[in-house]
Coordinates of C-alpha atoms in Angstrom, one line a residue:
X17 CA 86.3 48.3 -61.2
X18 CA 82.9 46.7 -61.1
X19 CA 80.7 48.0 -58.3
X20 CA 77.5 46.3 -57.5
X21 CA 75.0 48.1 -55.4
X22 CA 72.0 46.8 -53.6
X23 CA 69.5 49.3 -52.1
X24 CA 68.9 48.9 -48.4
X25 CA 65.1 48.7 -48.5
X26 CA 62.4 46.3 -48.8
X27 CA 63.4 42.7 -49.1
X28 CA 67.0 43.4 -48.2
X29 CA 66.1 44.9 -44.8
X30 CA 63.8 41.9 -44.2
X31 CA 66.7 39.5 -45.0
X32 CA 69.0 41.4 -42.6
X33 CA 66.2 41.3 -40.0
X34 CA 65.8 37.6 -40.5
X35 CA 69.6 36.9 -40.3
X36 CA 70.1 39.1 -37.1
X37 CA 66.8 38.0 -35.6
X38 CA 66.0 41.6 -34.8
X39 CA 62.5 42.7 -35.7
X40 CA 61.3 45.9 -37.4
X41 CA 64.3 46.9 -39.5
X42 CA 63.9 50.4 -41.0
X43 CA 66.1 53.0 -42.7
X44 CA 66.0 56.5 -41.4
X45 CA 67.9 59.6 -42.2
X46 CA 68.7 60.6 -38.6
X47 CA 69.2 58.8 -35.3
X48 CA 66.3 58.9 -32.9
X49 CA 66.9 58.2 -29.2
X50 CA 63.9 56.3 -28.0
X51 CA 63.5 53.5 -25.4
X52 CA 63.1 50.1 -26.9
X53 CA 64.7 51.2 -30.3
X54 CA 68.1 50.0 -31.4
X55 CA 70.1 51.9 -34.1
X56 CA 73.2 51.6 -36.2
X57 CA 74.8 54.7 -37.8
X58 CA 75.7 54.2 -41.5
X59 CA 78.7 56.3 -42.7
X60 CA 80.1 56.9 -46.1
X61 CA 83.7 56.0 -47.0
X62 CA 84.6 59.6 -46.2
X63 CA 83.0 59.3 -42.7
X64 CA 79.9 61.2 -43.4
X65 CA 76.6 60.2 -41.8
X66 CA 74.3 59.0 -44.5
X67 CA 71.6 57.4 -42.5
X68 CA 70.6 55.1 -39.6
X69 CA 69.3 51.6 -39.6
X70 CA 66.9 51.2 -36.7
X71 CA 65.0 48.2 -35.3
X72 CA 62.7 47.3 -32.4
X73 CA 65.1 46.2 -29.6
X74 CA 64.2 43.0 -27.8
X75 CA 64.8 42.5 -23.9
X76 CA 65.7 38.8 -23.4
X77 CA 66.5 39.3 -19.7
X78 CA 63.1 40.8 -19.0
X79 CA 61.5 38.0 -21.0
X80 CA 63.4 35.4 -19.2
X81 CA 62.6 37.0 -15.8
X82 CA 58.9 37.0 -16.8
X83 CA 59.2 33.3 -17.6
X84 CA 61.1 32.2 -14.5
X85 CA 59.5 34.6 -11.9
X86 CA 57.0 31.9 -10.8
X87 CA 59.7 29.4 -10.4
X88 CA 61.8 31.9 -8.4
X89 CA 58.9 32.6 -6.2
X90 CA 58.4 28.9 -5.5
X91 CA 62.2 28.4 -4.9
X92 CA 62.2 31.4 -2.5
X93 CA 59.3 29.9 -0.6
X94 CA 61.1 26.6 -0.4
X95 CA 64.4 28.2 0.7
X96 CA 62.5 30.2 3.4
X97 CA 60.8 27.0 4.6
X98 CA 64.2 25.2 4.8
X99 CA 65.8 28.2 6.6
X100 CA 62.9 28.2 9.1
X101 CA 63.1 24.4 9.5
X102 CA 66.9 24.5 10.0
X103 CA 66.5 27.3 12.5
X104 CA 63.9 25.4 14.5
X105 CA 65.9 22.2 14.3
X106 CA 69.1 24.0 15.4
X107 CA 67.3 25.5 18.4
X108 CA 65.9 22.1 19.3
X109 CA 69.3 20.5 19.0
X110 CA 70.9 23.2 21.0
X111 CA 68.4 22.6 23.8
X112 CA 69.0 18.9 23.6
X113 CA 72.7 19.3 23.6
X114 CA 72.4 21.6 26.6
X115 CA 70.2 19.1 28.4
X116 CA 72.6 16.3 27.4
X117 CA 75.6 18.3 28.5
X118 CA 73.9 19.1 31.8
X119 CA 73.0 15.4 32.2
X120 CA 76.6 14.3 31.4
X121 CA 78.0 16.9 33.9
X122 CA 75.5 15.6 36.5
X123 CA 76.4 12.0 35.8
X124 CA 80.1 12.8 35.9
X125 CA 79.6 14.3 39.4
X126 CA 77.0 12.0 40.9
X127 CA 76.7 8.3 41.6
X128 CA 74.3 6.6 39.2
X129 CA 72.7 4.3 41.9
X130 CA 72.2 6.5 44.9
X131 CA 72.1 9.9 43.2
X132 CA 74.6 11.3 45.7
X133 CA 77.7 13.2 44.7
X134 CA 80.6 10.9 43.8
X135 CA 84.2 11.0 45.1
X136 CA 85.6 13.7 42.7
X137 CA 82.6 15.9 43.1
X138 CA 82.7 15.5 46.9
X139 CA 86.4 16.5 47.0
X140 CA 85.7 19.6 45.0
X141 CA 82.8 20.6 47.3
X142 CA 84.9 19.8 50.4
X143 CA 87.6 22.1 49.0
X144 CA 85.1 24.9 48.6
X145 CA 83.7 24.3 52.1
X146 CA 87.1 24.4 53.7
X147 CA 88.0 27.6 52.0
X148 CA 84.8 29.2 53.3
X149 CA 85.4 27.8 56.8
X150 CA 88.9 29.2 56.8
X151 CA 87.6 32.7 55.9
X152 CA 84.9 32.5 58.6
X153 CA 87.2 30.9 61.1
X154 CA 84.9 27.9 61.8
X155 CA 85.5 24.2 62.0
X156 CA 84.5 21.5 59.5
X157 CA 84.0 17.8 60.2
X158 CA 84.7 15.1 57.7
X159 CA 83.0 11.8 58.5
X160 CA 84.0 8.6 56.6
X161 CA 81.4 5.8 56.8
X162 CA 81.4 2.1 55.9
X163 CA 78.5 -0.4 55.9
X164 CA 79.3 -3.3 58.1
X165 CA 79.3 -6.7 56.6
X166 CA 77.8 -5.4 53.3
X167 CA 79.4 -8.3 51.4
X168 CA 77.2 -10.7 53.3
X169 CA 74.1 -9.1 51.9
X170 CA 75.4 -9.4 48.4
X171 CA 76.4 -13.0 48.9
X172 CA 73.2 -14.2 50.6
X173 CA 70.5 -12.1 48.8
X174 CA 72.2 -11.0 45.6
X175 CA 73.5 -7.7 44.3
X176 CA 70.0 -6.3 43.5
X177 CA 69.2 -6.5 47.3
X178 CA 72.6 -4.8 48.0
X179 CA 71.7 -2.0 45.6
X180 CA 68.4 -1.5 47.4
X181 CA 70.2 -1.3 50.7
X182 CA 72.6 1.3 49.2
X183 CA 69.7 3.4 48.0
X184 CA 67.9 3.2 51.4
X185 CA 71.0 4.2 53.3
X186 CA 71.7 7.1 50.9
X187 CA 68.1 8.4 51.4
X188 CA 68.4 8.1 55.2
X189 CA 71.7 9.9 55.2
X190 CA 70.2 12.8 53.2
X191 CA 67.3 12.8 55.6
X192 CA 69.4 13.4 58.7
X193 CA 71.9 15.7 56.9
X194 CA 72.0 19.3 58.3
X195 CA 71.1 22.0 55.8
X196 CA 74.7 23.1 55.3
X197 CA 76.0 19.5 55.1
X198 CA 77.2 17.3 52.2
X199 CA 76.9 13.6 51.8
X200 CA 78.5 11.5 49.0
X201 CA 79.0 7.9 48.0
X202 CA 82.7 7.4 47.8
X203 CA 82.7 3.8 46.6
X204 CA 80.7 0.5 46.8
X205 CA 79.7 0.6 50.5
X206 CA 81.5 3.7 51.6
X207 CA 80.0 7.1 52.2
X208 CA 81.4 10.5 53.3
X209 CA 79.8 13.4 55.0
X210 CA 80.8 17.0 55.6
X211 CA 79.3 19.0 58.4
X212 CA 80.1 22.7 58.3
X213 CA 80.3 25.1 61.3
X214 CA 81.1 22.3 63.6
X215 CA 82.5 24.2 66.5
X216 CA 81.8 21.7 69.3
X217 CA 82.0 18.0 69.6
X218 CA 78.5 17.8 71.1
X219 CA 76.9 19.0 67.9
X220 CA 78.8 16.4 65.9
X221 CA 78.0 13.7 68.4
X222 CA 74.3 14.6 68.0
X223 CA 74.4 14.3 64.2
X224 CA 76.2 11.0 64.3
X225 CA 73.8 9.7 66.8
X226 CA 71.0 10.6 64.4
X227 CA 72.8 8.8 61.6
X228 CA 73.2 5.6 63.6
X229 CA 69.6 5.7 64.8
X230 CA 68.4 6.2 61.2
X231 CA 70.5 3.5 59.7
X232 CA 69.6 1.0 62.5
X233 CA 65.9 0.9 61.3
X234 CA 65.2 -2.2 59.2
X235 CA 65.4 -2.1 55.4
X236 CA 62.6 -4.0 53.7
X237 CA 63.7 -6.1 50.8
X238 CA 60.4 -7.6 49.6
X239 CA 59.0 -9.2 52.8
X240 CA 62.4 -9.6 54.4
X241 CA 63.8 -7.2 56.9
X242 CA 67.5 -6.4 56.7
X243 CA 69.4 -4.6 59.4
X244 CA 72.4 -2.5 58.4
X245 CA 75.0 -0.7 60.6
X246 CA 77.7 1.8 59.9
X247 CA 81.2 2.2 61.2
X248 CA 82.3 5.9 61.2
X249 CA 85.5 7.8 61.5
X250 CA 85.6 11.5 61.9
X251 CA 88.3 14.2 61.4
X252 CA 87.8 17.9 62.2
X253 CA 89.5 20.7 60.3
X254 CA 91.5 22.7 60.8
X255 CA 92.5 20.9 64.0
X256 CA 93.3 17.6 62.2
X257 CA 94.1 19.0 58.8
X258 CA 93.5 21.9 56.4
X259 CA 93.2 20.3 53.0
X260 CA 90.7 17.7 51.7
X261 CA 93.2 14.9 51.2
X262 CA 94.6 15.1 54.7
X263 CA 91.2 15.2 56.4
X264 CA 89.9 12.3 54.3
X265 CA 93.0 10.3 55.1
X266 CA 92.7 10.9 58.8
X267 CA 88.9 10.2 58.8
X268 CA 89.7 6.9 57.0
X269 CA 92.3 6.1 59.7
X270 CA 89.6 6.8 62.4
X271 CA 87.2 4.6 60.4
X272 CA 89.7 1.7 60.5
X273 CA 90.0 2.1 64.3
X274 CA 86.2 1.9 64.6
X275 CA 86.0 -1.3 62.5
X276 CA 89.0 -2.8 64.4
X277 CA 87.2 -2.2 67.7
X278 CA 83.9 -4.0 66.9
X279 CA 82.2 -2.1 64.1
X280 CA 78.8 -0.3 64.4
X281 CA 80.6 2.5 66.3
X282 CA 82.4 5.7 65.6
X283 CA 85.9 6.9 66.3
X284 CA 87.4 10.4 66.2
X285 CA 90.9 10.8 64.8
X286 CA 93.7 10.9 67.3
X287 CA 97.5 11.4 66.5
X288 CA 98.2 8.0 68.1
X289 CA 96.1 6.3 65.3
X290 CA 98.3 7.8 62.6
X291 CA 101.4 6.8 64.5
X292 CA 100.1 3.3 64.6
X293 CA 99.4 3.2 60.9
X294 CA 102.8 4.7 60.0
X295 CA 104.5 2.2 62.3
X296 CA 102.6 -0.7 60.7
X297 CA 103.5 0.6 57.2
X298 CA 107.1 0.9 58.1
X299 CA 107.2 -2.6 59.6
X300 CA 105.5 -4.1 56.6
X301 CA 108.1 -2.5 54.2
X302 CA 111.0 -3.7 56.5
X303 CA 109.5 -7.2 56.7
X304 CA 109.1 -7.4 53.0
X305 CA 112.7 -6.4 52.6
X306 CA 113.8 -8.9 55.3
X307 CA 112.0 -11.7 53.5
X308 CA 113.5 -10.8 50.2
X309 CA 117.0 -10.7 51.7
X310 CA 116.5 -13.8 53.8
X311 CA 117.2 -11.9 57.0
X312 CA 114.7 -13.7 59.2
X313 CA 115.5 -16.9 61.2
X314 CA 113.7 -19.7 62.9
X315 CA 113.7 -20.9 66.5
X316 CA 112.7 -24.4 67.5
X317 CA 110.9 -25.4 70.7
X318 CA 111.2 -29.1 71.6
X319 CA 108.2 -31.3 72.6
X320 CA 108.9 -34.3 74.9
X321 CA 107.0 -37.5 75.4
X322 CA 105.0 -38.4 78.5
X323 CA 108.1 -39.4 80.5
X324 CA 110.0 -36.3 79.4
X325 CA 112.8 -38.7 78.2
X326 CA 112.5 -38.2 74.5
X327 CA 112.1 -35.3 72.1
X328 CA 109.5 -36.3 69.6
X329 CA 109.0 -33.1 67.7
X330 CA 110.0 -29.4 67.5
X331 CA 107.8 -26.4 66.7
X332 CA 109.3 -24.0 64.2
X333 CA 108.8 -20.3 65.2
X334 CA 109.7 -17.3 63.1
X335 CA 112.2 -14.8 64.6
X336 CA 113.2 -11.4 63.3
X337 CA 116.3 -9.5 64.5
X338 CA 117.1 -6.3 62.6
X339 CA 120.6 -5.4 61.5
X340 CA 120.9 -2.9 64.4
X341 CA 120.2 -5.8 66.8
X342 CA 116.6 -4.8 67.5
X343 CA 114.5 -7.9 68.2
X344 CA 110.9 -7.6 66.7
X345 CA 108.6 -10.0 68.6
X346 CA 106.3 -12.3 66.6
X347 CA 103.3 -10.7 68.3
X348 CA 104.1 -7.5 66.4
X349 CA 105.2 -8.6 62.9
X350 CA 102.9 -11.7 62.5
X351 CA 99.7 -9.5 62.7
X352 CA 101.2 -7.0 60.3
X353 CA 102.1 -9.9 57.9
X354 CA 98.4 -11.1 58.2
X355 CA 97.0 -7.6 57.4
X356 CA 99.3 -6.8 54.5
X357 CA 99.2 -10.2 52.8
X358 CA 102.9 -11.0 53.6
X359 CA 101.8 -14.0 55.6
X360 CA 101.7 -16.1 52.5
X361 CA 105.3 -15.4 51.7
X362 CA 106.4 -15.6 55.3
X363 CA 104.5 -19.0 55.8
X364 CA 106.2 -20.5 52.7
X365 CA 109.6 -19.3 53.8
X366 CA 109.1 -20.9 57.3
X367 CA 107.9 -24.1 55.7
X368 CA 110.8 -24.3 53.4
X369 CA 113.4 -23.4 56.1
X370 CA 112.0 -25.9 58.6
X371 CA 111.8 -28.7 56.1
X372 CA 115.4 -28.0 55.0
X373 CA 116.6 -28.1 58.6
X374 CA 114.6 -31.2 59.6
X375 CA 117.4 -33.5 58.2
X376 CA 119.7 -32.3 61.0
X377 CA 117.4 -34.1 63.6
X378 CA 116.5 -37.6 62.3
X379 CA 113.3 -39.0 63.7
X380 CA 112.0 -35.7 65.0
X381 CA 108.8 -34.3 63.6
X382 CA 108.9 -30.6 62.5
X383 CA 105.7 -28.6 63.3
X384 CA 104.9 -25.4 61.5
X385 CA 102.0 -23.0 62.2
X386 CA 99.9 -22.2 59.1
X387 CA 97.8 -19.0 58.9
X388 CA 94.2 -19.1 57.9
X389 CA 95.1 -16.8 55.0
X390 CA 97.5 -19.4 53.6
X391 CA 94.7 -21.9 53.2
X392 CA 92.8 -19.4 51.0
X393 CA 95.5 -19.7 48.4
X394 CA 94.2 -22.1 45.7
X395 CA 97.6 -23.9 45.3
X396 CA 98.6 -24.1 49.0
X397 CA 98.6 -27.9 49.1
X398 CA 100.7 -28.0 45.9
X399 CA 103.2 -25.6 47.4
X400 CA 103.6 -27.8 50.5
X401 CA 104.1 -30.9 48.3
X402 CA 106.7 -29.0 46.2
X403 CA 108.6 -28.0 49.4
X404 CA 108.6 -31.5 50.7
X405 CA 109.9 -32.8 47.4
X406 CA 112.5 -30.1 47.1
X407 CA 113.9 -30.9 50.5
X408 CA 113.4 -34.7 50.2
X409 CA 111.5 -34.8 53.4
X410 CA 108.9 -37.6 54.1
X411 CA 105.4 -36.1 54.6
X412 CA 105.0 -37.9 57.9
X413 CA 107.8 -35.8 59.4
X414 CA 105.9 -32.6 58.8
X415 CA 103.0 -31.4 61.1
X416 CA 100.8 -28.5 60.2
X417 CA 99.4 -26.5 63.1
X418 CA 96.1 -24.6 62.7
X419 CA 93.9 -22.7 65.0
X420 CA 90.1 -22.6 65.2
X421 CA 90.1 -19.3 63.2
X422 CA 91.2 -21.3 60.1
X423 CA 87.6 -22.6 59.8
X424 CA 85.9 -19.1 59.7
X425 CA 84.1 -18.4 56.5
X426 CA 85.2 -20.9 53.7
X427 CA 84.9 -24.1 55.7
X428 CA 84.7 -26.4 52.7
X429 CA 87.9 -25.0 51.1
X430 CA 89.8 -25.4 54.3
X431 CA 88.5 -28.8 55.1
X432 CA 89.4 -30.0 51.6
X433 CA 92.9 -28.7 51.9
X434 CA 93.4 -30.3 55.3
X435 CA 92.1 -33.6 54.0
X436 CA 94.4 -33.5 51.0
X437 CA 97.4 -32.8 53.3
X438 CA 96.4 -35.6 55.7
X439 CA 96.0 -37.9 52.7
X440 CA 99.6 -37.2 51.7
X441 CA 100.7 -38.2 55.2
X442 CA 101.2 -34.8 56.6
X443 CA 100.1 -34.6 60.3
X444 CA 97.5 -31.9 61.2
X445 CA 97.3 -30.4 64.7
X446 CA 94.6 -28.2 66.2
X447 CA 96.5 -25.5 68.2
X448 CA 95.3 -23.5 71.2
X449 CA 92.4 -25.9 71.8
X450 CA 89.8 -24.4 74.2
X451 CA 90.7 -20.7 73.4
X452 CA 87.6 -20.4 71.1
X453 CA 84.0 -21.2 71.5
X454 CA 83.3 -24.0 69.1
X455 CA 86.3 -26.3 69.3
X456 CA 84.2 -29.5 69.8
X457 CA 82.4 -28.9 66.4
X458 CA 85.7 -28.8 64.7
X459 CA 86.8 -32.0 66.3
X460 CA 83.7 -33.7 65.0
X461 CA 84.1 -32.3 61.5
X462 CA 87.8 -33.1 61.0
X463 CA 89.9 -35.9 62.4
X464 CA 93.0 -34.1 63.7
X465 CA 96.1 -36.1 64.5
X466 CA 97.2 -33.8 67.3
X467 CA 95.3 -31.7 69.9
X468 CA 97.3 -29.0 71.6
X469 CA 95.8 -27.8 74.9
X470 CA 95.9 -24.0 75.3
X471 CA 98.5 -22.9 77.8
X472 CA 96.0 -21.0 79.9
X473 CA 94.5 -24.3 81.0
X474 CA 97.9 -25.5 82.2
X475 CA 98.9 -22.3 83.9
X476 CA 95.6 -22.2 85.8
X477 CA 96.0 -25.8 86.9
X478 CA 98.2 -25.3 90.0
X479 CA 96.0 -26.1 93.0
X480 CA 92.8 -25.2 91.1
X481 CA 90.5 -28.3 91.1
X482 CA 88.2 -26.8 88.5
X483 CA 91.1 -26.1 86.1
X484 CA 92.5 -29.6 86.7
X485 CA 89.1 -31.2 86.0
X486 CA 88.8 -29.3 82.7
X487 CA 92.4 -30.3 81.8
X488 CA 91.6 -34.0 82.5
X489 CA 88.4 -33.8 80.5
X490 CA 90.3 -32.5 77.5
X491 CA 92.9 -35.2 77.7
X492 CA 90.2 -37.9 77.9
X493 CA 88.3 -36.3 75.0
X494 CA 91.4 -36.3 72.8
X495 CA 92.2 -39.9 73.7
X496 CA 88.6 -41.0 72.9
X497 CA 89.0 -39.4 69.5
X498 CA 92.3 -41.1 68.9
X499 CA 94.4 -37.9 68.9
X500 CA 97.8 -37.2 70.3
X501 CA 97.5 -34.8 73.2
X502 CA 100.0 -32.0 73.7
X503 CA 100.0 -29.7 76.8
X504 CA 101.5 -26.3 76.1
X505 CA 103.1 -23.9 78.6
X506 CA 104.8 -26.4 80.9
X507 CA 106.8 -24.4 83.4
X508 CA 106.9 -26.4 86.7
X509 CA 107.7 -29.9 87.7
X510 CA 104.2 -30.2 89.4
X511 CA 102.6 -29.6 86.1
X512 CA 104.6 -32.4 84.5
X513 CA 103.8 -34.8 87.4
X514 CA 100.1 -34.1 87.0
X515 CA 100.2 -34.5 83.2
X516 CA 102.2 -37.8 83.6
X517 CA 99.6 -39.1 86.0
X518 CA 96.9 -38.5 83.5
X519 CA 98.9 -39.9 80.6
X520 CA 99.3 -36.7 78.5
X521 CA 101.2 -37.8 75.4
X522 CA 103.4 -34.8 74.8
X523 CA 104.6 -31.7 76.7
X524 CA 105.9 -28.4 75.6
X525 CA 107.1 -25.4 77.6
X526 CA 110.0 -23.6 79.1
X527 CA 110.5 -26.4 81.6
X528 CA 111.4 -28.7 78.7
X529 CA 113.2 -26.0 76.7
X530 CA 112.8 -22.5 75.5
X531 CA 112.9 -21.9 71.7
X532 CA 116.4 -22.6 70.4
X533 CA 118.4 -21.8 67.3
X534 CA 119.0 -24.7 65.0
X535 CA 122.6 -25.0 66.3
X536 CA 121.5 -24.8 69.9
X537 CA 118.8 -27.4 69.2
X538 CA 121.3 -29.9 67.8
X539 CA 123.4 -29.5 71.0
X540 CA 120.3 -29.7 73.2
X541 CA 119.2 -33.0 71.5
X542 CA 122.7 -34.5 72.1
X543 CA 122.7 -33.4 75.8
X544 CA 119.1 -34.6 76.2
X545 CA 120.1 -38.1 75.0
X546 CA 123.1 -38.1 77.4
X547 CA 120.9 -37.1 80.3
X548 CA 118.2 -39.7 79.6
X549 CA 120.8 -42.4 79.0
X550 CA 122.0 -41.8 82.6
X551 CA 118.6 -42.9 83.8
X552 CA 117.8 -39.8 85.8
X553 CA 114.5 -40.1 87.6
X554 CA 111.6 -39.2 85.4
X555 CA 113.8 -36.7 83.5
X556 CA 113.1 -33.9 85.9
X557 CA 116.7 -32.6 85.7
X558 CA 115.7 -31.2 82.3
X559 CA 114.9 -27.9 84.0
X560 CA 118.6 -27.3 84.7
X561 CA 119.6 -28.5 81.2
X562 CA 117.0 -26.2 79.6
X563 CA 118.3 -23.3 81.6
X564 CA 121.7 -23.9 80.3
X565 CA 120.4 -24.2 76.8

């Protein structure tokens, strides 16, 4: 064995120190426990301690900390600043979100234009007020209000002026509102008010008087004065209802009554109002079903010539008899059809039915009443043309009857439609002449083919020189304008003689004939021809024939 030994001292220790990068290597006989000194125990092959290698221990963590402490301090300051900034920003955002949320809640519950509570908020407040009133045993009034003719303001002055009126009305309602009251804007021109502790009608009347007085003051739009008015309907709980929906519904019914009776007034709910509404709703549903199932019918009232010897035209009149035999008079179902929009369907049905039947009576003109609402339909003239074509009826055998009310509002639209119909050859008659207040202006604006004198003038004629003079004047006026004159409501032979003496062109009334079914009319026309062929004097025996018919 060759054993090579190198003493651990001097250069060898320096080499080990250099290799291990540990400074201050020394060789010591015993281990010394001191801070900052590293040591390694040397042992013999037999395990005996033979010495200790010691060195100066380095502390890299401490040195590193000493080097990075300034950077850590700066980082800590930056972090602290960021934390502070985030905290401040979070608080600001929290406040903004809270304000935004409050604003959103307010916007959701209030009308943007007037600042008043909206419908949903009003209903919630009304629910709370009614619960409190029920606990206290007091009454609460709900008042529904609607601005009269508000559309006219928008149409004439623009929507900006209408907005100013809404704001002015809202401010005035808040001004007269009792301390425990609530006022809200329900929709465009509708408002609602709640008055708590309303135990007597006198108090409510006093509040509503104040409302009307306040609203009646002029509203200034620039230099222009506008005058607004309110129609109001009131319902009082718990007498008229105990829940918000019921009270609002009944207040709305009372409002409809106020508007139907002239506007700028107030109505208090009564049970008869609800019965009327329910009856009208029931009738509209039944009428719609009757139209769908073709359950209506037409009656035809003949019109004779001057000598009462020839039937020149018949007026088609809608009739409704229910399955149970109940006869619904036109005075009931026609207004319901007008209000519910069924008049368009009903009018087209009557036109089609009358034109289809006209072939049974050759040479006789069929006259049909047309509602003002029908003229508002943009394709009304086209529908009339289609009906004439479908029934292969010449236009000159159809006469359209209109009343003065057809000219209310959209004059140009109505006049254009009438001119188009007349241009097609359809005759146009002005019905109930004299019942309005501006008939002469319509005669000047539109050349009617026929002028039908209102029955009131004929019925008042008997022995009344003033009524007779008016009747003669109307006949002469119509002749001067080149129109065919028809006298309605003929019931006596004296009336016929008077009208014959003044050369009235046509006559219509129970003396000639009552309204007849299509079958009865065909028989009446045959009998009429037989009677006139017998050369009976002036055709006055028609009264007996009419009674048989």
